[in-house]
């Protein structure tokens, strides 16, 4: 472990000292996505050197495994099976194929983006909006993922913490600390700037592929909340990881 775990009192103080409430107006719902300005997008687009695309998604699976919180439902509405008779009597028959996929867009095995409606604190959402605006009938009536419907185009920076530590994956009981982030920056010759999206690699997915799935009740590494002031200082717009964004179990009550 490269730096100390902050006390619960310190973390609670950060709720105020690091807060962005009111920063972009009292009715704002985008939060740090506001840091991705048109100028930032233009600057980021100029960095493209090739047309190679890299997906951040994991394959959708219907398997049942210890780390799958909600099983994906999938079935074919129509398929090509039995269509060997479609051209009998030399008639051309046009038919389609379609499938149904139902999933909970959350959990350890579903790649997703959390909207600001995902969590509340003391019955309040970001910018002090009441948590009861998230309803069972209509979903998120405020702070929904629709604020990102225009797309998120900015510079993405991957910090490989596992590589920086010289391991295949981080031990499940060792969280990512601010010193890890700065060490990875120096090794990779990069530095996070305002409006960037930060991707943190812990090696967790490689561990799952080689060692198999582990129950979601077991410990899991992630960025410790000690990184919060570092995130604020760098001005990151979003955080993504190959594991949960929360250390499990929490170091706090």
C-alpha atoms as one frame of an Amber mdcrd trajectory, in Angstrom:
protein
   0.000   0.000   0.000   1.472   3.288  -1.102  -0.313   5.858   1.087  -2.603
   5.972   4.082  -6.337   5.346   4.251  -8.146   8.578   5.212 -10.364   8.585
   8.268 -14.132   8.518   7.978 -14.206  12.057   9.386 -11.894  13.239   6.595
 -14.001  11.544   3.919 -17.176  13.144   5.239 -15.445  16.524   5.145 -14.634
  15.968   1.460 -18.343  15.815   0.722 -18.282  19.592   1.239 -14.733  20.624
   0.354 -14.648  18.678  -2.939 -18.289  19.242  -3.874 -19.241  20.538  -7.323
 -22.764  21.464  -6.255 -23.633  24.836  -7.732 -20.423  25.031  -9.772 -22.337
  25.005 -13.087 -25.587  26.429 -11.771 -28.193  25.114  -9.369 -30.136  23.309
 -12.124 -27.172  21.556 -13.702 -27.463  17.783 -14.214 -24.255  17.053 -16.144
 -21.751  17.418 -13.335 -18.151  16.951 -14.434 -19.219  16.259 -18.016 -19.267
  20.065 -18.190 -15.466  19.871 -18.190 -15.625  18.379 -21.679 -15.957  21.677
 -23.502 -16.143  22.078 -27.319 -12.512  23.221 -27.245 -11.566  20.090 -25.274
 -13.297  17.883 -27.835 -11.523  19.600 -30.747  -8.190  19.303 -28.952  -8.809
  15.624 -28.231  -9.842  14.852 -31.809  -6.560  16.300 -33.047  -4.695  13.575
 -31.145  -6.031  10.782 -33.356  -3.186   9.126 -35.288  -4.973   6.060 -36.707
  -8.496   4.817 -37.270  -8.113   1.916 -34.851 -11.009   1.546 -32.417 -10.820
  -0.184 -29.043 -13.955  -1.370 -27.273 -14.300  -0.995 -23.513 -17.151  -3.523
 -23.420 -17.127  -7.034 -22.041 -19.027  -9.763 -23.914 -22.654 -10.203 -22.908
 -23.106 -13.623 -21.362 -26.135 -15.566 -20.148 -24.050 -17.825 -17.920 -24.611
 -18.062 -14.187 -21.463 -17.371 -12.201 -20.705 -16.279  -8.607 -19.944 -12.695
  -9.677 -23.018 -12.233 -11.877 -25.540 -10.215  -9.901 -28.419 -10.448 -12.365
 -28.494 -13.039 -15.118 -28.947 -11.691 -18.643 -32.095 -12.924 -20.383 -31.768
 -13.736 -24.065 -33.963 -15.600 -26.521 -34.616 -15.605 -30.243 -37.835 -14.014
 -31.457 -37.223 -15.495 -34.885 -34.321 -17.501 -36.295 -33.075 -19.233 -39.418
 -33.698 -22.721 -38.087 -35.951 -24.891 -40.216 -35.675 -22.597 -43.208 -34.365
 -25.277 -45.500 -37.943 -25.508 -46.813 -38.209 -21.770 -47.569 -37.285 -22.252
 -51.239 -39.531 -25.201 -52.035 -41.206 -25.072 -55.428 -38.540 -22.538 -56.477
 -40.284 -19.756 -54.590 -38.116 -17.096 -52.971 -39.160 -16.480 -49.381 -37.860
 -13.456 -47.462 -37.766 -13.805 -43.686 -35.895 -12.075 -40.904 -34.174 -12.951
 -37.656 -34.507 -11.098 -34.347 -33.642 -11.570 -30.710 -34.633 -10.277 -27.288
 -32.021  -9.271 -24.702 -32.987  -8.144 -21.214 -30.470  -7.108 -18.594 -29.909
  -5.024 -15.495 -27.337  -2.430 -16.510 -25.319  -2.860 -13.367 -23.188  -5.388
 -11.548 -19.640  -6.697 -11.814 -19.963  -8.240 -15.279 -21.981  -5.634 -17.203
 -20.061  -2.704 -18.694 -22.074   0.454 -18.144 -22.007   4.146 -17.271 -23.591
   5.266 -14.005 -25.834   8.308 -14.258 -25.911  10.851 -11.425 -29.261   9.340
 -10.435 -27.507   6.112  -9.407 -26.692   7.214  -5.853 -28.142   9.636  -3.363
 -26.710  10.934  -0.083 -28.991  11.887   2.794 -31.980  11.672   0.406 -30.382
  14.103  -2.053 -28.980  13.747  -5.538 -26.298  15.948  -7.102 -27.016  19.665
  -6.705 -29.435  18.987  -3.857 -32.283  17.521  -5.903 -34.572  15.159  -3.935
 -33.878  11.438  -4.361 -37.600  10.703  -4.765 -37.318  12.022  -8.328 -36.066
   8.508  -9.121 -39.370   6.647  -9.378 -40.313   3.004  -9.880 -42.870   3.945
 -12.551 -40.997   6.489 -14.669 -37.378   5.849 -13.717 -35.054   8.827 -13.417
 -37.144  12.006 -13.749 -33.934  13.926 -13.125 -30.190  13.244 -13.468 -30.703
  10.532 -16.084 -28.073   9.237 -18.495 -29.812  11.240 -21.235 -27.490  14.163
 -20.439 -24.827  12.138 -22.282 -27.036  11.346 -25.277 -24.934  13.554 -27.537
 -21.935  11.331 -26.939 -18.788  11.733 -24.856 -15.861  12.797 -27.015 -12.693
  13.708 -25.160  -9.217  12.409 -24.386  -9.145   9.052 -22.610  -6.123   8.201
 -20.470  -5.485   4.629 -19.329  -3.332   4.259 -16.226  -2.187   0.649 -15.902
  -1.717   0.274 -12.149  -1.050  -3.467 -12.340   1.799  -2.899 -14.798   3.134
  -0.015 -12.717   3.328  -2.325  -9.711   4.844  -5.118 -11.800   2.046  -7.625
 -11.233  -0.556  -9.353 -13.398  -3.318  -7.995 -11.176  -3.627  -6.125  -7.908
  -4.285  -8.166  -4.755  -7.972  -7.902  -3.898  -7.178  -6.325  -0.523  -4.846
  -3.614  -1.871  -6.712  -0.571  -3.247  -5.433   1.915  -5.788  -4.026   4.966
  -4.006  -3.035   8.458  -5.256   0.642   7.472  -5.285  -0.225   4.621  -7.657
  -1.862   7.035 -10.084   1.065   9.436 -10.081   3.577   6.586 -10.421   1.690
   5.226 -13.446   1.575   8.721 -14.986   5.340   9.041 -14.744   6.027   5.543
 -16.098   3.723   6.104 -19.055   4.808   9.675 -19.728   1.294  11.100 -19.504
  -0.562  13.491 -17.235  -4.291  13.827 -16.705  -5.688  17.225 -17.636  -9.073
  18.850 -17.137 -11.846  17.196 -19.098 -10.045  13.862 -19.560 -11.692  10.511
 -18.923  -9.524   8.391 -16.614  -9.428   4.625 -17.078  -7.751   2.645 -14.311
  -6.597  -0.914 -14.967  -6.223  -3.147 -11.919  -5.925  -6.428 -13.826  -9.173
  -7.676 -12.285 -10.606  -8.922 -15.576  -7.416 -10.814 -16.382  -7.628 -12.426
 -12.946 -11.203 -13.515 -13.691 -10.182 -14.999 -17.035  -7.308 -16.966 -15.534
  -8.621 -17.813 -12.062 -12.340 -17.919 -12.730 -15.162 -15.835 -11.228 -15.224
 -15.039  -7.533 -18.357 -14.387  -5.452 -19.359 -10.731  -5.395 -19.336 -10.917
  -1.594 -15.560 -11.402  -1.544 -13.063  -8.508  -1.293 -12.352  -6.506  -4.435
  -9.842  -3.790  -5.245 -10.657  -0.383  -6.727  -9.616   3.241  -6.321  -9.739
   4.079  -2.625 -11.636   7.244  -1.733  -8.226   8.729  -0.878  -7.983   9.357
  -4.644 -10.924  11.794  -4.579  -8.832  14.967  -4.005  -6.485  13.816  -6.790
  -9.429  13.392  -9.166 -10.668  16.876  -8.294  -7.222  18.445  -8.719  -6.759
  16.828 -12.136 -10.294  17.791 -13.195 -11.262  14.417 -14.630 -14.658  14.273
 -16.323 -15.287  10.568 -15.725 -13.703   7.525 -14.086 -13.759   4.011 -15.493
 -12.122   0.797 -14.288 -11.940  -2.913 -15.064 -13.598  -3.588 -11.720 -16.095
  -1.857  -9.477 -15.397   1.782  -8.628 -15.800   0.915  -4.944 -13.385  -0.965
  -2.699 -15.088  -3.998  -1.223 -15.521  -4.216   1.681 -15.590  -0.516   2.394
 -13.069   0.834   4.870 -15.915   2.686   6.575 -19.173   2.031   8.370
